[in-house]
Coordinates of C-alpha atoms in Angstrom, one line a residue:
X1 CA -155.6 -142.0 97.9
X2 CA -152.4 -142.8 96.1
X3 CA -149.7 -140.2 95.5
X4 CA -150.5 -140.1 91.8
X5 CA -154.2 -139.4 92.6
X6 CA -153.2 -136.6 95.0
X7 CA -151.1 -134.9 92.3
X8 CA -153.9 -135.3 89.8
X9 CA -156.4 -133.7 92.2
X10 CA -154.1 -130.8 92.6
X11 CA -153.7 -130.5 88.8
X12 CA -157.4 -130.7 88.3
X13 CA -158.0 -127.9 90.8
X14 CA -155.3 -125.5 89.4
X15 CA -155.0 -122.6 89.8
X16 CA -155.0 -123.0 93.6
X17 CA -152.7 -122.9 96.5
X18 CA -152.2 -125.4 99.4
X19 CA -154.6 -123.5 101.7
X20 CA -157.6 -124.2 99.4
X21 CA -157.3 -128.0 99.8
X22 CA -155.9 -128.8 103.3
X23 CA -156.9 -132.5 102.9
X24 CA -154.6 -132.9 99.9
X25 CA -151.8 -131.1 101.8
X26 CA -152.2 -133.4 104.8
X27 CA -152.1 -136.4 102.5
X28 CA -148.8 -135.2 101.0
X29 CA -147.4 -134.7 104.5
X30 CA -147.6 -138.4 105.0
X31 CA -144.7 -138.8 102.5
X32 CA -141.1 -138.6 103.5
X33 CA -139.1 -135.5 102.7
X34 CA -136.7 -137.3 100.4
X35 CA -139.6 -138.5 98.2
X36 CA -141.1 -135.0 98.2
X37 CA -137.8 -133.4 97.2
X38 CA -137.4 -135.9 94.4
X39 CA -140.9 -135.1 93.2
X40 CA -140.2 -131.4 93.5
X41 CA -137.1 -131.8 91.3
X42 CA -139.1 -133.6 88.7
X43 CA -141.8 -131.0 88.8
X44 CA -139.3 -128.2 88.3
X45 CA -137.9 -130.0 85.3
X46 CA -141.4 -130.3 83.9
X47 CA -142.0 -126.6 84.6
X48 CA -138.7 -125.7 82.9
X49 CA -139.8 -127.5 79.7
X50 CA -142.7 -125.1 79.3
X51 CA -142.5 -121.5 77.9
X52 CA -142.2 -118.8 80.4
X53 CA -145.5 -117.4 81.5
X54 CA -144.9 -114.0 79.8
X55 CA -143.9 -115.8 76.5
X56 CA -147.1 -117.6 75.7
X57 CA -150.8 -117.1 75.2
X58 CA -151.6 -120.7 74.5
X59 CA -154.4 -121.9 76.8
X60 CA -153.0 -125.4 77.1
X61 CA -149.6 -124.1 78.1
X62 CA -151.0 -121.6 80.5
X63 CA -153.1 -124.3 82.1
X64 CA -150.0 -126.5 82.4
X65 CA -148.0 -123.7 84.1
X66 CA -150.9 -123.3 86.6
X67 CA -150.7 -127.0 87.4
X68 CA -147.0 -126.6 88.0
X69 CA -147.5 -123.6 90.2
X70 CA -150.2 -125.4 92.3
X71 CA -148.0 -128.5 92.7
X72 CA -145.0 -126.3 93.7
X73 CA -147.2 -124.7 96.4
X74 CA -148.4 -128.0 97.9
X75 CA -145.0 -129.8 97.7
X76 CA -143.0 -127.0 99.3
X77 CA -145.5 -126.5 102.0
X78 CA -145.6 -130.2 102.8
X79 CA -141.8 -130.1 103.0
X80 CA -141.7 -127.0 105.2
X81 CA -144.4 -128.5 107.5
X82 CA -142.1 -131.4 108.4
X83 CA -139.9 -128.8 110.2
X84 CA -136.6 -130.3 109.1
X85 CA -134.1 -127.6 108.2
X86 CA -131.8 -130.0 106.5
X87 CA -133.9 -129.5 103.4
X88 CA -132.8 -125.9 103.1
X89 CA -129.6 -126.4 101.0
X90 CA -131.6 -128.5 98.5
X91 CA -134.2 -125.8 98.2
X92 CA -131.9 -122.9 97.5
X93 CA -131.7 -123.8 93.8
X94 CA -135.4 -122.8 93.4
X95 CA -134.8 -119.3 94.7
X96 CA -135.2 -116.9 91.8
X97 CA -132.2 -115.1 90.5
X98 CA -132.0 -111.3 90.6
X99 CA -132.2 -111.4 86.8
X100 CA -135.0 -114.0 86.5
X101 CA -134.7 -114.0 82.7
X102 CA -131.7 -116.3 83.3
X103 CA -133.8 -118.8 85.2
X104 CA -135.4 -121.8 83.4
X105 CA -138.6 -121.1 85.3
X106 CA -140.4 -117.7 85.7
X107 CA -142.1 -117.6 89.1
X108 CA -144.9 -115.3 90.0
X109 CA -144.5 -113.6 93.4
X110 CA -146.8 -116.0 95.1
X111 CA -144.4 -118.9 94.2
X112 CA -141.2 -117.1 94.8
X113 CA -142.3 -115.6 98.1
X114 CA -143.5 -119.0 99.4
X115 CA -140.1 -120.6 98.8
X116 CA -138.1 -117.7 100.1
X117 CA -140.3 -117.0 103.2
X118 CA -140.4 -120.7 104.0
X119 CA -136.6 -121.2 103.9
X120 CA -136.0 -118.6 106.6
X121 CA -139.2 -119.2 108.7
X122 CA -138.8 -119.7 112.4
X123 CA -142.5 -120.8 112.3
X124 CA -141.4 -124.0 110.5
X125 CA -137.9 -124.6 111.9
X126 CA -137.4 -122.5 115.0
X127 CA -133.9 -121.2 115.4
X128 CA -132.4 -124.3 113.8
X129 CA -132.8 -122.9 110.3
X130 CA -130.1 -120.3 111.0
X131 CA -126.9 -122.4 111.2
X132 CA -128.1 -124.5 108.2
X133 CA -128.8 -121.4 106.1
X134 CA -125.5 -119.8 107.2
X135 CA -123.7 -122.8 105.9
X136 CA -125.1 -122.5 102.4
X137 CA -126.2 -118.9 101.9
X138 CA -123.0 -118.3 99.8
X139 CA -124.5 -120.4 97.0
X140 CA -126.8 -117.5 96.2
X141 CA -123.8 -115.2 95.5
X142 CA -123.8 -113.5 93.0
X143 CA -126.9 -115.1 91.3
X144 CA -129.5 -114.0 93.9
X145 CA -128.1 -111.2 96.1
X146 CA -131.6 -109.8 96.7
X147 CA -132.7 -113.1 98.2
X148 CA -129.4 -113.5 100.1
X149 CA -130.0 -110.1 101.7
X150 CA -133.6 -111.0 102.6
X151 CA -132.4 -114.2 104.3
X152 CA -129.7 -112.3 106.2
X153 CA -132.3 -109.7 107.4
X154 CA -134.6 -112.5 108.5
X155 CA -131.8 -114.2 110.5
X156 CA -130.8 -110.8 112.0
X157 CA -134.3 -110.1 113.1
X158 CA -134.8 -113.5 114.6
X159 CA -131.4 -113.4 116.4
X160 CA -132.2 -110.1 118.2
X161 CA -136.0 -110.4 118.5
X162 CA -137.0 -114.1 118.9
X163 CA -133.8 -115.9 120.0
X164 CA -131.8 -113.2 121.8
X165 CA -130.8 -115.5 124.6
X166 CA -129.1 -118.0 122.3
X167 CA -128.2 -115.6 119.4
X168 CA -127.9 -118.3 116.8
X169 CA -126.8 -115.9 114.1
X170 CA -123.8 -114.7 116.1
X171 CA -122.9 -118.1 117.5
X172 CA -122.9 -119.8 114.2
X173 CA -120.9 -117.4 112.1
X174 CA -118.1 -119.9 111.8
X175 CA -120.4 -121.9 109.5
X176 CA -120.2 -119.3 106.7
X177 CA -118.0 -119.3 103.6
X178 CA -116.1 -116.2 104.6
X179 CA -115.4 -114.4 101.3
X180 CA -118.9 -114.7 99.9
X181 CA -120.6 -114.0 103.2
X182 CA -118.6 -110.9 103.4
X183 CA -120.1 -109.8 100.1
X184 CA -123.6 -110.4 101.5
X185 CA -122.8 -108.5 104.7
X186 CA -121.3 -105.5 102.8
X187 CA -124.3 -105.4 100.5
X188 CA -126.7 -105.3 103.5
X189 CA -124.7 -102.6 105.2
X190 CA -124.8 -100.5 102.0
X191 CA -128.5 -101.0 101.5
X192 CA -129.4 -100.1 105.1
X193 CA -127.0 -97.1 105.1
X194 CA -128.7 -95.8 101.9
X195 CA -132.1 -96.3 103.5
X196 CA -130.9 -94.5 106.6
X197 CA -129.6 -91.5 104.7
X198 CA -132.8 -91.3 102.6
X199 CA -134.9 -91.4 105.8
X200 CA -132.9 -88.6 107.3
X201 CA -133.3 -86.5 104.2
X202 CA -137.1 -87.1 104.3
X203 CA -137.2 -86.6 108.1
X204 CA -139.0 -89.9 108.5
X205 CA -138.5 -90.4 112.2
X206 CA -140.0 -93.9 112.3
X207 CA -137.8 -95.1 109.4
X208 CA -134.7 -93.4 110.8
X209 CA -135.1 -95.3 114.1
X210 CA -135.7 -98.6 112.3
X211 CA -132.7 -98.2 110.0
X212 CA -130.5 -97.1 112.8
X213 CA -131.4 -100.1 114.9
X214 CA -130.7 -102.4 111.9
X215 CA -127.3 -100.8 111.3
X216 CA -126.4 -101.3 115.0
X217 CA -127.4 -104.9 114.9
X218 CA -125.6 -105.5 111.6
X219 CA -122.5 -103.9 113.1
X220 CA -122.6 -106.2 116.0
X221 CA -122.7 -109.2 113.6
X222 CA -120.0 -107.6 111.5
X223 CA -117.6 -107.2 114.5
X224 CA -118.1 -110.9 115.4
X225 CA -117.5 -111.9 111.8
X226 CA -114.2 -109.9 111.8
X227 CA -113.0 -111.7 114.9
X228 CA -113.6 -115.0 113.1
X229 CA -111.8 -113.8 110.0
X230 CA -108.7 -112.8 112.1
X231 CA -108.4 -116.3 113.6

Protein backbone atom coordinates (compact mmCIF):
# COMPACT_ATOMS: atom_id res chain seq x y z
CA UNK A 1 0.00 0.00 0.00
CA UNK A 2 1.42 3.38 -1.00
CA UNK A 3 1.42 6.37 1.33
CA UNK A 4 -1.26 8.04 -0.77
CA UNK A 5 -3.43 4.93 -0.48
CA UNK A 6 -2.96 4.86 3.30
CA UNK A 7 -4.04 8.48 3.58
CA UNK A 8 -7.03 7.89 1.33
CA UNK A 9 -8.11 4.91 3.44
CA UNK A 10 -8.00 7.11 6.53
CA UNK A 11 -10.00 9.83 4.79
CA UNK A 12 -12.57 7.29 3.64
CA UNK A 13 -12.94 5.95 7.18
CA UNK A 14 -13.31 9.34 8.86
CA UNK A 15 -14.45 10.04 11.48
CA UNK A 16 -12.12 7.62 13.24
CA UNK A 17 -8.99 7.59 15.37
CA UNK A 18 -5.80 5.56 15.05
CA UNK A 19 -6.98 2.74 17.34
CA UNK A 20 -9.76 1.81 14.94
CA UNK A 21 -7.40 0.85 12.12
CA UNK A 22 -4.12 -0.43 13.62
CA UNK A 23 -2.99 -1.81 10.26
CA UNK A 24 -3.01 1.71 8.78
CA UNK A 25 -1.11 3.05 11.77
CA UNK A 26 1.50 0.32 11.43
CA UNK A 27 1.89 1.15 7.75
CA UNK A 28 2.50 4.82 8.58
CA UNK A 29 5.08 3.86 11.19
CA UNK A 30 7.21 2.48 8.36
CA UNK A 31 7.82 6.07 7.25
CA UNK A 32 10.58 8.25 8.69
CA UNK A 33 9.70 10.99 11.15
CA UNK A 34 10.90 13.73 8.82
CA UNK A 35 8.45 12.65 6.15
CA UNK A 36 5.63 12.33 8.67
CA UNK A 37 6.37 15.79 10.08
CA UNK A 38 6.31 17.31 6.60
CA UNK A 39 2.99 15.62 5.90
CA UNK A 40 1.67 16.84 9.25
CA UNK A 41 2.61 20.41 8.31
CA UNK A 42 0.82 20.06 4.98
CA UNK A 43 -2.23 18.59 6.70
CA UNK A 44 -2.36 21.45 9.19
CA UNK A 45 -2.27 23.94 6.31
CA UNK A 46 -5.11 22.06 4.64
CA UNK A 47 -7.07 22.08 7.90
CA UNK A 48 -6.37 25.80 8.33
CA UNK A 49 -7.94 26.53 4.95
CA UNK A 50 -11.29 25.19 6.16
CA UNK A 51 -13.85 27.05 8.26
CA UNK A 52 -13.63 26.36 11.96
CA UNK A 53 -15.87 23.54 13.10
CA UNK A 54 -18.26 25.81 14.96
CA UNK A 55 -18.55 28.18 11.98
CA UNK A 56 -20.03 25.85 9.39
CA UNK A 57 -22.99 23.54 8.85
CA UNK A 58 -21.94 22.56 5.34
CA UNK A 59 -21.82 18.76 5.11
CA UNK A 60 -18.88 18.72 2.70
CA UNK A 61 -16.85 21.04 4.90
CA UNK A 62 -17.69 19.05 8.02
CA UNK A 63 -16.63 15.83 6.28
CA UNK A 64 -13.37 17.48 5.21
CA UNK A 65 -12.71 18.57 8.82
CA UNK A 66 -13.34 15.00 10.00
CA UNK A 67 -10.78 13.77 7.47
CA UNK A 68 -8.21 16.22 8.81
CA UNK A 69 -8.94 15.18 12.40
CA UNK A 70 -8.51 11.51 11.50
CA UNK A 71 -5.24 12.09 9.65
CA UNK A 72 -3.96 14.23 12.52
CA UNK A 73 -4.69 11.36 14.91
CA UNK A 74 -2.84 8.80 12.80
CA UNK A 75 0.13 11.01 11.92
CA UNK A 76 0.81 12.19 15.46
CA UNK A 77 0.48 8.68 16.89
CA UNK A 78 2.86 7.28 14.28
CA UNK A 79 5.37 10.00 15.15
CA UNK A 80 5.02 9.40 18.89
CA UNK A 81 5.39 5.65 18.48
CA UNK A 82 8.85 6.15 17.00
CA UNK A 83 9.91 7.29 20.48
CA UNK A 84 12.21 10.10 19.32
CA UNK A 85 11.85 13.18 21.59
CA UNK A 86 13.63 15.42 19.07
CA UNK A 87 10.23 15.89 17.39
CA UNK A 88 8.84 17.77 20.40
CA UNK A 89 9.98 21.30 19.41
CA UNK A 90 8.39 20.83 16.00
CA UNK A 91 5.09 19.70 17.50
CA UNK A 92 4.65 22.59 19.94
CA UNK A 93 3.18 24.79 17.21
CA UNK A 94 0.14 22.50 17.08
CA UNK A 95 -0.61 22.96 20.79
CA UNK A 96 -3.82 25.01 21.01
CA UNK A 97 -3.66 28.52 22.43
CA UNK A 98 -5.46 29.53 25.61
CA UNK A 99 -7.63 31.67 23.35
CA UNK A 100 -8.24 29.16 20.58
CA UNK A 101 -10.14 31.75 18.53
CA UNK A 102 -6.69 33.04 17.60
CA UNK A 103 -5.61 29.67 16.19
CA UNK A 104 -6.06 28.92 12.51
CA UNK A 105 -7.45 25.49 13.44
CA UNK A 106 -10.07 24.69 16.06
CA UNK A 107 -9.33 21.33 17.70
CA UNK A 108 -11.84 19.24 19.56
CA UNK A 109 -10.60 17.83 22.87
CA UNK A 110 -9.72 14.44 21.35
CA UNK A 111 -7.23 16.13 19.01
CA UNK A 112 -5.77 18.64 21.45
CA UNK A 113 -5.44 16.06 24.23
CA UNK A 114 -3.64 13.65 21.92
CA UNK A 115 -0.99 16.17 20.92
CA UNK A 116 -0.54 17.55 24.45
CA UNK A 117 -0.52 14.18 26.21
CA UNK A 118 1.84 12.72 23.63
CA UNK A 119 4.42 15.48 23.91
CA UNK A 120 4.91 14.84 27.64
CA UNK A 121 4.43 11.07 27.65
CA UNK A 122 7.04 8.92 29.34
CA UNK A 123 5.29 5.96 27.70
CA UNK A 124 6.57 7.12 24.33
CA UNK A 125 9.85 8.77 25.27
CA UNK A 126 10.88 7.65 28.74
CA UNK A 127 12.58 10.41 30.73
CA UNK A 128 14.31 11.77 27.63
CA UNK A 129 11.34 13.99 26.77
CA UNK A 130 12.06 16.18 29.81
CA UNK A 131 15.32 17.91 28.76
CA UNK A 132 13.97 18.42 25.24
CA UNK A 133 10.71 19.90 26.50
CA UNK A 134 12.55 22.11 29.00
CA UNK A 135 14.60 23.57 26.16
CA UNK A 136 11.54 24.71 24.21
CA UNK A 137 8.63 25.06 26.65
CA UNK A 138 9.17 28.83 26.68
CA UNK A 139 7.77 28.96 23.14
CA UNK A 140 4.31 28.49 24.64
CA UNK A 141 4.55 31.71 26.68
CA UNK A 142 2.26 33.62 26.70
CA UNK A 143 0.22 31.98 23.93
CA UNK A 144 -0.58 28.70 25.68
CA UNK A 145 0.12 29.04 29.39
CA UNK A 146 -2.47 26.40 30.21
CA UNK A 147 -0.57 23.83 28.16
CA UNK A 148 2.76 25.04 29.57
CA UNK A 149 1.49 24.41 33.10
CA UNK A 150 0.21 20.98 32.07
CA UNK A 151 3.62 20.08 30.65
CA UNK A 152 5.35 21.30 33.79
CA UNK A 153 3.05 19.26 36.05
CA UNK A 154 3.75 16.18 33.91
CA UNK A 155 7.50 16.68 34.22
CA UNK A 156 7.13 17.32 37.94
CA UNK A 157 5.17 14.09 38.44
CA UNK A 158 7.56 12.01 36.36
CA UNK A 159 10.58 13.51 38.10
CA UNK A 160 9.39 12.53 41.58
CA UNK A 161 7.36 9.42 40.82
CA UNK A 162 8.88 7.62 37.84
CA UNK A 163 12.46 8.88 37.59
CA UNK A 164 13.33 9.86 41.14
CA UNK A 165 16.81 8.35 40.98
CA UNK A 166 17.82 10.50 38.01
CA UNK A 167 15.53 13.49 38.62
CA UNK A 168 15.68 14.67 34.99
CA UNK A 169 13.61 17.79 35.67
CA UNK A 170 15.93 19.07 38.38
CA UNK A 171 19.11 18.03 36.57
CA UNK A 172 18.17 19.73 33.31
CA UNK A 173 16.92 23.09 34.54
CA UNK A 174 19.91 24.71 32.85
CA UNK A 175 18.18 23.97 29.55
CA UNK A 176 15.40 26.50 30.13
CA UNK A 177 14.98 30.04 28.89
CA UNK A 178 15.13 31.58 32.36
CA UNK A 179 12.79 34.56 32.14
CA UNK A 180 9.94 32.73 30.44
CA UNK A 181 10.36 29.56 32.48
CA UNK A 182 10.10 31.74 35.58
CA UNK A 183 6.67 32.87 34.36
CA UNK A 184 5.56 29.25 33.97
CA UNK A 185 6.90 28.35 37.39
CA UNK A 186 5.19 31.29 39.08
CA UNK A 187 1.92 30.51 37.29
CA UNK A 188 2.05 26.91 38.54
CA UNK A 189 2.83 27.99 42.09
CA UNK A 190 -0.09 30.41 42.05
CA UNK A 191 -2.48 27.81 40.63
CA UNK A 192 -1.53 25.11 43.14
CA UNK A 193 -1.59 27.59 46.03
CA UNK A 194 -5.12 28.63 45.08
CA UNK A 195 -6.14 24.98 44.85
CA UNK A 196 -4.59 24.33 48.26
CA UNK A 197 -6.45 27.25 49.86
CA UNK A 198 -9.72 26.14 48.29
CA UNK A 199 -9.20 22.59 49.57
CA UNK A 200 -8.54 23.87 53.09
CA UNK A 201 -11.69 25.97 52.95
CA UNK A 202 -13.72 22.95 51.84
CA UNK A 203 -11.92 20.65 54.32
CA UNK A 204 -11.12 18.26 51.49
CA UNK A 205 -8.41 16.20 53.18
CA UNK A 206 -7.40 14.23 50.08
CA UNK A 207 -7.10 17.36 47.95
CA UNK A 208 -5.22 19.20 50.71
CA UNK A 209 -2.63 16.42 50.89
CA UNK A 210 -2.24 16.30 47.10
CA UNK A 211 -1.87 20.07 46.75
CA UNK A 212 0.56 20.25 49.64
CA UNK A 213 2.73 17.56 48.07
CA UNK A 214 2.68 19.40 44.73
CA UNK A 215 3.68 22.66 46.43
CA UNK A 216 6.58 20.96 48.20
CA UNK A 217 7.80 19.44 44.94
CA UNK A 218 7.47 22.70 43.04
CA UNK A 219 9.37 24.50 45.78
CA UNK A 220 12.24 22.03 45.46
CA UNK A 221 12.38 22.74 41.74
CA UNK A 222 12.03 26.47 42.41
CA UNK A 223 15.00 26.47 44.78
CA UNK A 224 17.17 24.66 42.24
CA UNK A 225 16.07 27.11 39.57
CA UNK A 226 17.01 30.07 41.78
CA UNK A 227 20.49 28.62 42.24
CA UNK A 228 20.93 28.52 38.47
CA UNK A 229 19.65 32.08 38.10
CA UNK A 230 22.22 33.29 40.61
CA UNK A 231 25.14 31.81 38.69
